[in-house]
PDB file of C-alpha atoms in Angstrom:
ATOM      1  CA  GLN A 262       0.000   0.000   0.000  1.00  0.00           C
ATOM      2  CA  HIS A 263       0.969   3.616  -0.537  1.00  0.00           C
ATOM      3  CA  ASN A 264       2.813   5.194   2.404  1.00  0.00           C
ATOM      4  CA  SER A 265       0.587   8.265   2.802  1.00  0.00           C
ATOM      5  CA  ILE A 266      -2.764   6.508   3.315  1.00  0.00           C
ATOM      6  CA  THR A 267      -4.978   8.014   5.997  1.00  0.00           C
ATOM      7  CA  ILE A 268      -8.013   6.005   7.117  1.00  0.00           C
ATOM      8  CA  LYS A 269     -10.989   8.051   8.285  1.00  0.00           C
ATOM      9  CA  THR A 270     -14.645   7.744   9.272  1.00  0.00           C
ATOM     10  CA  LEU A 271     -17.468  10.152   8.546  1.00  0.00           C
ATOM     11  CA  THR A 272     -20.783  10.109  10.410  1.00  0.00           C
ATOM     12  CA  TYR A 273     -23.819  10.340   8.155  1.00  0.00           C
ATOM     13  CA  ASN A 274     -27.129  10.332  10.065  1.00  0.00           C
ATOM     14  CA  HIS A 275     -27.063   6.881  11.764  1.00  0.00           C
ATOM     15  CA  SER A 276     -24.287   5.451   9.599  1.00  0.00           C
ATOM     16  CA  SER A 277     -20.507   5.313   9.760  1.00  0.00           C
ATOM     17  CA  ILE A 278     -18.854   5.908   6.389  1.00  0.00           C
ATOM     18  CA  HIS A 279     -15.326   4.543   6.070  1.00  0.00           C
ATOM     19  CA  TYR A 280     -12.961   6.261   3.658  1.00  0.00           C
ATOM     20  CA  GLN A 281      -9.294   6.601   2.825  1.00  0.00           C
ATOM     21  CA  CYS A 282      -7.229   9.552   1.634  1.00  0.00           C
ATOM     22  CA  PHE A 283      -3.970   9.232  -0.253  1.00  0.00           C
ATOM     23  CA  GLY A 284      -1.785  11.648  -2.179  1.00  0.00           C
ATOM     24  CA  THR A 285      -1.825  15.445  -2.107  1.00  0.00           C
ATOM     25  CA  GLY A 286      -3.233  18.059  -4.434  1.00  0.00           C
ATOM     26  CA  THR A 287      -6.488  18.391  -6.360  1.00  0.00           C
ATOM     27  CA  PRO A 288      -9.257  16.339  -4.663  1.00  0.00           C
ATOM     28  CA  VAL A 289     -10.496  13.278  -6.552  1.00  0.00           C
ATOM     29  CA  VAL A 290     -13.511  11.461  -5.055  1.00  0.00           C
ATOM     30  CA  CYS A 291     -13.281   7.742  -5.859  1.00  0.00           C
ATOM     31  CA  LEU A 292     -16.340   5.459  -5.877  1.00  0.00           C
ATOM     32  CA  HIS A 293     -15.516   1.778  -6.354  1.00  0.00           C
ATOM     33  CA  GLY A 294     -17.322  -1.009  -8.159  1.00  0.00           C
ATOM     34  CA  PHE A 295     -19.537  -3.795  -6.857  1.00  0.00           C
ATOM     35  CA  GLY A 296     -17.902  -6.081  -4.291  1.00  0.00           C
ATOM     36  CA  LEU A 297     -14.812  -3.894  -3.770  1.00  0.00           C
ATOM     37  CA  ASP A 298     -13.809  -1.179  -1.287  1.00  0.00           C
ATOM     38  CA  SER A 299     -11.819   2.040  -1.006  1.00  0.00           C
ATOM     39  CA  SER A 300      -8.428   0.278  -1.007  1.00  0.00           C
ATOM     40  CA  HIS A 301      -8.960  -0.485  -4.708  1.00  0.00           C
ATOM     41  CA  PHE A 302      -7.701   3.050  -5.507  1.00  0.00           C
ATOM     42  CA  SER A 303      -4.606   3.103  -3.249  1.00  0.00           C
ATOM     43  CA  HIS A 304      -2.164   2.698  -6.150  1.00  0.00           C
ATOM     44  CA  LEU A 305      -3.321   5.850  -7.987  1.00  0.00           C
ATOM     45  CA  PRO A 306      -0.892   8.359  -6.355  1.00  0.00           C
ATOM     46  CA  ASP A 307       1.997   6.282  -7.716  1.00  0.00           C
ATOM     47  CA  PHE A 308       0.800   6.965 -11.265  1.00  0.00           C
ATOM     48  CA  ILE A 309      -1.133  10.248 -11.009  1.00  0.00           C
ATOM     49  CA  PRO A 310       0.759  12.845  -8.947  1.00  0.00           C
ATOM     50  CA  ASN A 311      -0.586  16.132  -7.558  1.00  0.00           C
ATOM     51  CA  HIS A 312      -3.985  14.731  -6.597  1.00  0.00           C
ATOM     52  CA  CYS A 313      -5.558  13.824  -3.264  1.00  0.00           C
ATOM     53  CA  PHE A 314      -7.640  10.666  -3.746  1.00  0.00           C
ATOM     54  CA  ILE A 315     -10.593  10.391  -1.361  1.00  0.00           C
ATOM     55  CA  ALA A 316     -11.981   6.873  -1.667  1.00  0.00           C
ATOM     56  CA  PHE A 317     -15.155   5.837   0.121  1.00  0.00           C
ATOM     57  CA  ASP A 318     -16.317   2.351   1.093  1.00  0.00           C
ATOM     58  CA  LEU A 319     -19.770   2.558  -0.455  1.00  0.00           C
ATOM     59  CA  PRO A 320     -22.758   1.410   1.644  1.00  0.00           C
ATOM     60  CA  PHE A 321     -22.894  -2.393   2.057  1.00  0.00           C
ATOM     61  CA  HIS A 322     -19.169  -2.622   1.194  1.00  0.00           C
ATOM     62  CA  GLY A 323     -15.891  -2.579   3.102  1.00  0.00           C
ATOM     63  CA  SER A 324     -15.959  -1.111   6.607  1.00  0.00           C
ATOM     64  CA  THR A 325     -18.885   1.260   6.070  1.00  0.00           C
ATOM     65  CA  VAL A 326     -21.819   0.611   8.417  1.00  0.00           C
ATOM     66  CA  TRP A 327     -25.035   1.667   6.648  1.00  0.00           C
ATOM     67  CA  ASN A 328     -28.059   2.141   8.910  1.00  0.00           C
ATOM     68  CA  GLU A 329     -30.232   4.214   6.557  1.00  0.00           C
ATOM     69  CA  GLY A 330     -32.320   1.357   5.185  1.00  0.00           C
ATOM     70  CA  LYS A 331     -31.798  -1.221   2.477  1.00  0.00           C
ATOM     71  CA  TYR A 332     -31.345   1.287  -0.362  1.00  0.00           C
ATOM     72  CA  VAL A 333     -28.844   4.010  -1.182  1.00  0.00           C
ATOM     73  CA  TYR A 334     -29.973   7.023  -3.192  1.00  0.00           C
ATOM     74  CA  PRO A 335     -27.810   9.367  -5.305  1.00  0.00           C
ATOM     75  CA  GLU A 336     -28.789  12.304  -3.091  1.00  0.00           C
ATOM     76  CA  GLN A 337     -27.369  10.453  -0.061  1.00  0.00           C
ATOM     77  CA  LEU A 338     -24.055   9.855  -1.835  1.00  0.00           C
ATOM     78  CA  LYS A 339     -23.931  13.530  -2.801  1.00  0.00           C
ATOM     79  CA  ASP A 340     -24.558  14.546   0.832  1.00  0.00           C
ATOM     80  CA  ILE A 341     -21.816  12.204   2.068  1.00  0.00           C
ATOM     81  CA  ILE A 342     -19.283  13.559  -0.428  1.00  0.00           C
ATOM     82  CA  LEU A 343     -20.083  17.183   0.377  1.00  0.00           C
ATOM     83  CA  LYS A 344     -19.888  16.485   4.136  1.00  0.00           C
ATOM     84  CA  CYS A 345     -16.340  15.153   3.740  1.00  0.00           C
ATOM     85  CA  PRO A 346     -13.912  17.677   5.318  1.00  0.00           C
ATOM     86  CA  GLU A 347     -11.316  17.043   2.595  1.00  0.00           C
ATOM     87  CA  ILE A 348     -13.819  18.349   0.034  1.00  0.00           C
ATOM     88  CA  GLY A 349     -15.591  21.215   1.794  1.00  0.00           C
ATOM     89  CA  ASN A 350     -16.455  23.822  -0.828  1.00  0.00           C
ATOM     90  CA  LYS A 351     -13.525  22.934  -3.096  1.00  0.00           C
ATOM     91  CA  PRO A 352     -14.095  21.772  -6.650  1.00  0.00           C
ATOM     92  CA  PHE A 353     -13.257  18.085  -7.093  1.00  0.00           C
ATOM     93  CA  ILE A 354     -12.984  15.384  -9.718  1.00  0.00           C
ATOM     94  CA  LEU A 355     -15.370  12.438  -9.504  1.00  0.00           C
ATOM     95  CA  LEU A 356     -13.980   9.006 -10.452  1.00  0.00           C
ATOM     96  CA  GLY A 357     -16.289   6.019 -10.346  1.00  0.00           C
ATOM     97  CA  TYR A 358     -17.421   2.921 -12.204  1.00  0.00           C
ATOM     98  CA  SER A 359     -19.904   0.074 -11.865  1.00  0.00           C
ATOM     99  CA  ILE A 360     -22.055   0.961  -8.822  1.00  0.00           C
ATOM    100  CA  GLY A 361     -19.786   3.957  -8.157  1.00  0.00           C
TER     101      GLY A 361
END
């Protein structure tokens, strides 16, 4: 794994959202595919410098504990991303695939 990985948790209503940050620079929010987790993006700073990758464990994946019901809605994901202190009001790049 990349040396500068920071593991964090964000509280969203009754849920605990696990995420990882790696690299420094322009924020890039990373949303993984089905069956994976945030660690899937940990190699990116080795190949794409000058970016801070903020990778979430999506609900029902990884270490995220989702207590908001059995569905996840796009508005909830938007709220989670915007609540992330590494994002704040800064512009960011969104990187995702599959369910991300």
